[in-house]
mmCIF file of C-alpha atoms in Angstrom:
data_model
loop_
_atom_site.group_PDB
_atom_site.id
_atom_site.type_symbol
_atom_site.label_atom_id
_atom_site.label_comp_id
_atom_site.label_asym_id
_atom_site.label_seq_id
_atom_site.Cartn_x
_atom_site.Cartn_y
_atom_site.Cartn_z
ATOM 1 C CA UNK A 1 15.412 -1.107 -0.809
ATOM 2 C CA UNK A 2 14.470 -3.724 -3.122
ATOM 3 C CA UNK A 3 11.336 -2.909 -4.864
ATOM 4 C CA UNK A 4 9.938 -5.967 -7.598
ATOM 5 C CA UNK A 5 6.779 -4.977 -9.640
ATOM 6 C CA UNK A 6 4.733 -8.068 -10.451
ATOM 7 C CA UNK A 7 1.468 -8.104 -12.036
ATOM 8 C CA UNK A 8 -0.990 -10.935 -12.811
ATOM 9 C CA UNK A 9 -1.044 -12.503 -15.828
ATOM 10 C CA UNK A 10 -4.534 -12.895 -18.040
ATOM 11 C CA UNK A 11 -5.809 -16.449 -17.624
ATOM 12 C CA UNK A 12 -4.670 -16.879 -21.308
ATOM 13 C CA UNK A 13 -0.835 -16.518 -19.916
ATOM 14 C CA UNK A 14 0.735 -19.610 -20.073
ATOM 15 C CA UNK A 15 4.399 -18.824 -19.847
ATOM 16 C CA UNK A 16 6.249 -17.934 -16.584
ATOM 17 C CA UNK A 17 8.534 -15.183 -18.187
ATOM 18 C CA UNK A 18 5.280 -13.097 -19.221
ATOM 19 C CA UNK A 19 4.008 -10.610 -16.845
ATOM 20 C CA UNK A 20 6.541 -11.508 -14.110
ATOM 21 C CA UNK A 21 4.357 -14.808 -13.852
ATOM 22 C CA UNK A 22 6.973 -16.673 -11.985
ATOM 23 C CA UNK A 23 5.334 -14.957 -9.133
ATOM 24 C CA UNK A 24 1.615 -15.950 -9.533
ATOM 25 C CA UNK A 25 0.252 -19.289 -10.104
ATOM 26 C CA UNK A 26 -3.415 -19.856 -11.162
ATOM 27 C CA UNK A 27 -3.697 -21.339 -7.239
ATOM 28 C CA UNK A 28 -2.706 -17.842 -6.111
ATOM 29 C CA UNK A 29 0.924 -15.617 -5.149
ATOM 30 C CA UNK A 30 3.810 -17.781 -4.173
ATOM 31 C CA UNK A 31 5.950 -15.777 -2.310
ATOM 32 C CA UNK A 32 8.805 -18.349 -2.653
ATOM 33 C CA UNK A 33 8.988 -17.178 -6.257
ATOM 34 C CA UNK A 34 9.956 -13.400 -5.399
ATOM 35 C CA UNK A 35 13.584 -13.869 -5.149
ATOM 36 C CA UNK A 36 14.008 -10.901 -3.155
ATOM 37 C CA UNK A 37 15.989 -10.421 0.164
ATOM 38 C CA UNK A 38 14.095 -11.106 3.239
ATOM 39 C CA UNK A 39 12.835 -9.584 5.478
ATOM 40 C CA UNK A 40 10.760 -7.542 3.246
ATOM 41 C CA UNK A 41 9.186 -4.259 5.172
ATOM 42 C CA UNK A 42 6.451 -3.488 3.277
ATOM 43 C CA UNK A 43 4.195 -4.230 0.040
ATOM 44 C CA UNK A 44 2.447 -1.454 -1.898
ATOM 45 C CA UNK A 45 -0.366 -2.970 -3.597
ATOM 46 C CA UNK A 46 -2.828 -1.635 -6.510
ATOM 47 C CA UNK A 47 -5.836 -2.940 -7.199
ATOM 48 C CA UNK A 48 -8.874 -1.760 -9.710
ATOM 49 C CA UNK A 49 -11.595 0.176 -8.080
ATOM 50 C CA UNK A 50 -14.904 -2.159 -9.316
ATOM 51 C CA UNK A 51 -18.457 -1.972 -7.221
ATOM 52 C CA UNK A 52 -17.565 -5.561 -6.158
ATOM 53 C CA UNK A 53 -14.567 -4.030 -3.922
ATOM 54 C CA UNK A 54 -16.352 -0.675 -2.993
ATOM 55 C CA UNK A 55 -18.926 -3.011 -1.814
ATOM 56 C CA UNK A 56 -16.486 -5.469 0.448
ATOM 57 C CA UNK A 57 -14.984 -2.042 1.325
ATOM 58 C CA UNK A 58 -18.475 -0.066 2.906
ATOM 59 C CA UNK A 59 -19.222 -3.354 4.315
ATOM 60 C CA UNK A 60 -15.796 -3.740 6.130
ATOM 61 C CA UNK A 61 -15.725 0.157 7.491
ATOM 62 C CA UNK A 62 -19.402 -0.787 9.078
ATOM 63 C CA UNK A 63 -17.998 -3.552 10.866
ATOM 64 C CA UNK A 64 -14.852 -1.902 12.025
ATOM 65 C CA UNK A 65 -16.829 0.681 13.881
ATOM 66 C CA UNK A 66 -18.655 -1.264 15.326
ATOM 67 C CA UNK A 67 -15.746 -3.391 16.784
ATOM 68 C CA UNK A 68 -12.313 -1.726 16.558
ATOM 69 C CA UNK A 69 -9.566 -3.737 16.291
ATOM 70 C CA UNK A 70 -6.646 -3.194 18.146
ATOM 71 C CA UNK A 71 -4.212 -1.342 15.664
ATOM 72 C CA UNK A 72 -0.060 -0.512 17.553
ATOM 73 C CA UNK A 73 0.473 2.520 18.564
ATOM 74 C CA UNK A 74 3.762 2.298 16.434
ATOM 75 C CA UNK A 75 1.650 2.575 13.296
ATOM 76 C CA UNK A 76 2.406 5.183 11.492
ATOM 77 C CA UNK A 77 -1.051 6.412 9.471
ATOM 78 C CA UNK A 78 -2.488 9.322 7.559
ATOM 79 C CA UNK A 79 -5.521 10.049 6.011
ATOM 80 C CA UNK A 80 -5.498 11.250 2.029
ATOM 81 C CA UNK A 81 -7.352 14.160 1.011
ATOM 82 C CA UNK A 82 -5.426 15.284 -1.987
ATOM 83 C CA UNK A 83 -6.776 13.647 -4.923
ATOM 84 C CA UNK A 84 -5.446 11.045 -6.732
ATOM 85 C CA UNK A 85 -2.422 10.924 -4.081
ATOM 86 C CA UNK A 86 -2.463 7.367 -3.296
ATOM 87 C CA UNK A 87 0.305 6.324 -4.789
ATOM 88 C CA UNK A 88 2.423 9.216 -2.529
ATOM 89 C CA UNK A 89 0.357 7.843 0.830
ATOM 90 C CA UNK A 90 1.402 4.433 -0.360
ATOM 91 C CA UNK A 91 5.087 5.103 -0.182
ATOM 92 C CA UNK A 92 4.788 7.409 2.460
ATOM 93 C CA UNK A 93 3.002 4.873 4.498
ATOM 94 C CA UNK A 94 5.598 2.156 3.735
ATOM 95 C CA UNK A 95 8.475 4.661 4.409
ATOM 96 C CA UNK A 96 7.098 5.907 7.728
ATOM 97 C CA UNK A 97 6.622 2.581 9.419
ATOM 98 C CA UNK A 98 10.440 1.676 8.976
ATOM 99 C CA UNK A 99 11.611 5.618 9.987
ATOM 100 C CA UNK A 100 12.404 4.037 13.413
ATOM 101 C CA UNK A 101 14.997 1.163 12.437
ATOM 102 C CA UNK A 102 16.167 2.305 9.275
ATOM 103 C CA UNK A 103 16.980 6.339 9.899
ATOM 104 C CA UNK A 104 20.210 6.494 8.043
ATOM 105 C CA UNK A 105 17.973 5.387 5.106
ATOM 106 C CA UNK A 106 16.510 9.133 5.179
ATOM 107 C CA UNK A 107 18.704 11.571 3.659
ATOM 108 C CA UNK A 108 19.566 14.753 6.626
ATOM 109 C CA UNK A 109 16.444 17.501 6.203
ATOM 110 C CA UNK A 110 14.755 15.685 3.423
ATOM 111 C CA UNK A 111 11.058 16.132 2.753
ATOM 112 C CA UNK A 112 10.341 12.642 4.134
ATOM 113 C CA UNK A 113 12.603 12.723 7.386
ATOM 114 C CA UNK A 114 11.191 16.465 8.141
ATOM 115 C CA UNK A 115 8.056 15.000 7.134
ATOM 116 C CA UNK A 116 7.652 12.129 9.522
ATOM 117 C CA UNK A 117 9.388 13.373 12.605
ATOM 118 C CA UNK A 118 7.662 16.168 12.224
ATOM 119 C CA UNK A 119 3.969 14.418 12.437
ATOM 120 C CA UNK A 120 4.729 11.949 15.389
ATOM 121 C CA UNK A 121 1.866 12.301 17.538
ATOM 122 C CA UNK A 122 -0.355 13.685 15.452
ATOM 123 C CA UNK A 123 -3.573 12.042 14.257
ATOM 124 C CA UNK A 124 -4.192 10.605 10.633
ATOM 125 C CA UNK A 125 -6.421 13.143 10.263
ATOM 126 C CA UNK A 126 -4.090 15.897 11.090
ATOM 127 C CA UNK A 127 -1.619 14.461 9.119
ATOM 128 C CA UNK A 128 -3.161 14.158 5.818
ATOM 129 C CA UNK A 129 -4.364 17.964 5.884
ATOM 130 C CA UNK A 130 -0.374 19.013 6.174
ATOM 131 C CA UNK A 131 0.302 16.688 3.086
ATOM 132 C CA UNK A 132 -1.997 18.341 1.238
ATOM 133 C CA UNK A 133 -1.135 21.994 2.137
ATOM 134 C CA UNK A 134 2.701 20.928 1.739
ATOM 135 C CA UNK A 135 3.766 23.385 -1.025
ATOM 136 C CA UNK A 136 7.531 21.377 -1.638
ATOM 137 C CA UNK A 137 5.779 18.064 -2.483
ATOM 138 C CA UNK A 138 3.171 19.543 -4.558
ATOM 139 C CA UNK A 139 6.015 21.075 -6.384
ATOM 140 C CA UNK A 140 7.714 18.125 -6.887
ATOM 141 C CA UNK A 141 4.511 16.125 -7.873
ATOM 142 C CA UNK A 142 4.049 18.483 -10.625
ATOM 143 C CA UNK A 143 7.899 17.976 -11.635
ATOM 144 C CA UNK A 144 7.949 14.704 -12.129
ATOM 145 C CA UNK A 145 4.510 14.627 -13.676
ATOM 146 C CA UNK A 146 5.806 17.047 -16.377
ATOM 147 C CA UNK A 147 9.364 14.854 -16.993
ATOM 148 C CA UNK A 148 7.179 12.058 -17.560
ATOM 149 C CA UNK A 149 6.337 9.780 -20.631
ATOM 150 C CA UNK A 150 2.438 8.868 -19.913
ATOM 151 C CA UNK A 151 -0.449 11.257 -20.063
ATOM 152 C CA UNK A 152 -2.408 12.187 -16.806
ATOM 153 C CA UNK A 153 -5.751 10.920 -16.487
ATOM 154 C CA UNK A 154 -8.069 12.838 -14.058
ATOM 155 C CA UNK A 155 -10.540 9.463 -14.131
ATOM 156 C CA UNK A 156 -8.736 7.260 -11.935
ATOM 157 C CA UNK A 157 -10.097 3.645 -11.112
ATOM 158 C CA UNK A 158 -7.362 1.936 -9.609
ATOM 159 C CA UNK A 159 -6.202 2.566 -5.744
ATOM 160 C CA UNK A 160 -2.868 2.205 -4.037
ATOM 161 C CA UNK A 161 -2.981 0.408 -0.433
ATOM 162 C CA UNK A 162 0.029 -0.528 1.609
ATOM 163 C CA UNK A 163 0.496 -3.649 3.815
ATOM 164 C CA UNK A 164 3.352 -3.098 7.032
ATOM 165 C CA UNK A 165 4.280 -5.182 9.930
ATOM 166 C CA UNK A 166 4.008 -3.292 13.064
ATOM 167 C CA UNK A 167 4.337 -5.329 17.162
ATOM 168 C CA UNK A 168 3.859 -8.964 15.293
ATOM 169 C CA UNK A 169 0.868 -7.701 12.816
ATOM 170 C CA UNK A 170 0.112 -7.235 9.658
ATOM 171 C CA UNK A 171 -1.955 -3.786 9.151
ATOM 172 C CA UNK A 172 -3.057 -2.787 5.695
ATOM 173 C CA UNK A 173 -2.891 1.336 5.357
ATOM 174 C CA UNK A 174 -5.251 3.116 3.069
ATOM 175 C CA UNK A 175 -5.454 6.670 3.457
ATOM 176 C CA UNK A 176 -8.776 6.417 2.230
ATOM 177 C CA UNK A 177 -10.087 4.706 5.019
ATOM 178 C CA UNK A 178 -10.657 5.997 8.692
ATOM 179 C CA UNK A 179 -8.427 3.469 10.344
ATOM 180 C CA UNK A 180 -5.731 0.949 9.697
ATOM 181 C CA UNK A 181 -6.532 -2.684 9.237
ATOM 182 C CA UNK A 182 -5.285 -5.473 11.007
ATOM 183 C CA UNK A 183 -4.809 -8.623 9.072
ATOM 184 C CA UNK A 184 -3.775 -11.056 12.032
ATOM 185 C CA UNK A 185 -0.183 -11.840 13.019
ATOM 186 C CA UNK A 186 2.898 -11.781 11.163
ATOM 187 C CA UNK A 187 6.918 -11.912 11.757
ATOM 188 C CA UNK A 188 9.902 -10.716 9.653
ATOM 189 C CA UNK A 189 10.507 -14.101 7.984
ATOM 190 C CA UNK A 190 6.392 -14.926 6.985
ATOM 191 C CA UNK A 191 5.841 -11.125 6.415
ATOM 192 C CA UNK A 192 5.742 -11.698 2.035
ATOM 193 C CA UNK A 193 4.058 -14.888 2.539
ATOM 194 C CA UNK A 194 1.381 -13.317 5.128
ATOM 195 C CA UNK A 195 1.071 -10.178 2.670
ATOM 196 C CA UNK A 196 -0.228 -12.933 -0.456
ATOM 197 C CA UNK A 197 -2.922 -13.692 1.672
ATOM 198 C CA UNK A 198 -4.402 -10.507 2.002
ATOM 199 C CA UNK A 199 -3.468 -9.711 -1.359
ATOM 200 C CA UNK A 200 -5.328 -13.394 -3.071
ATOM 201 C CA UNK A 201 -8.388 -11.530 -0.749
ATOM 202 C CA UNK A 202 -8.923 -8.523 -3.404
ATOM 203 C CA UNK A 203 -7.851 -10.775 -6.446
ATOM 204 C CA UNK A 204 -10.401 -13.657 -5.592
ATOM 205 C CA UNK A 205 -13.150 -10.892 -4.899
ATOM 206 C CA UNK A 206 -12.550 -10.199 -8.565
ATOM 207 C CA UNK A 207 -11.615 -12.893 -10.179
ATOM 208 C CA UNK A 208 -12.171 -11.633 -14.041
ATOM 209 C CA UNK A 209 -9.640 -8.579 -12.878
ATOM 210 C CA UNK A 210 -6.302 -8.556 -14.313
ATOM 211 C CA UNK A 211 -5.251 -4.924 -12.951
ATOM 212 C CA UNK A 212 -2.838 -6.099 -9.763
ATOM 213 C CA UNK A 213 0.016 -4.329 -9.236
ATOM 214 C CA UNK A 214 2.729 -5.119 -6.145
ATOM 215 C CA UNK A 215 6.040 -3.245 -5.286
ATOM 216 C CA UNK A 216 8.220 -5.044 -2.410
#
């Protein structure tokens, strides 16, 4: 895995090297920029929770009810209902949807093999409820909360999503959400490039925001 953190820069930031700038322009993400080894599989992206992106986000869920897209059956997708686990879903999401071509990746009876072969089948819904009664990663949340260097805020307003390719499309996975979303079509080599469109969506619908965050 190669995973690149990139954030974007105030509109005061006029030098490439600050804020891993090299990777956003003020005319949006140039994946060119990234340097990293293609393909890519997936993109965790955070964003700022703000009314004007609660807003998009009500507005979009209407829609999608009333006409469902057509979302693989490969997908793999779970719904969160553990609080402030969508960082977890995020990974888990991005991990899950390369279980099937990348297996020797996943370490023999790990909590993420177990996990995902373990949940094929099941629906997002049923999923999510086994995350949260899962006593091992609970444990281990706790662990590495404890080890680490920044204090715990129970206010969170920023929200981990996570963009996969899946049967030529681009689907955007938020466990928050009822179903996936599909962005359109995609292949290995324009996956990055595809993913910076969806990504210039949520910046542009908050265009004073500076609180982007992507791991490749």
């Amino acid at each position: 895995f190669f995973f690149l953190m990139i954030r974007r820069p105030p509109r005061s930031t006029q030098s490439r090297s600050s804020a891993a700038s090299d990777v956003y322009k003020r005319q949006g993400i140039n994946a060119e920029y990234m340097g990293i080894p293609r393909p890519a599989k997936a993109v965790v992206f955070l964003y700022p929770i703000t009314e004007v992106q609660e807003q998009f986000r009500d507005k979009e869920e209407e829609e999608l009810v009333a006409n469902p897209q057509q979302v693989s059956d490969k997908v793999f997708f779970m719904r969160q209902y553990a609080q402030n686990a969508c960082g977890t879903i995020g990974v888990i999401h991005a991990l899950g949807n390369i279980f099937s071509e990348q297996q020797t990746l996943f370490q023999q009876d790990s909590f993420l093999r177990n996990f995902v072969e373990n949940n094929k089948g099941k629906t997002p819904e049923e999923i999510g409820k086994l995350l949260k009664k899962d006593k091992k990663l609970e444990e281990a949340h706790k662990e590495a909360v404890d080890k680490g260097e920044t204090e715990v805020e129970d206010d969170v307003n920023t929200h981990f999503i996570c963009l996969v390719q899946q049967d030529g499309n681009i689907y955007e996975l938020d466990g928050t959400k009822k179903v996936p979303v599909n962005h359109g079509p995609t292949t290995p080599e324009t996956f990055l490039e595809d993913c910076t469109r969806v990504i210039r969506q949520f910046m542009e619908r908050d265009p004073n925001e500076i609180r982007f965050t992507t791991l490749v």
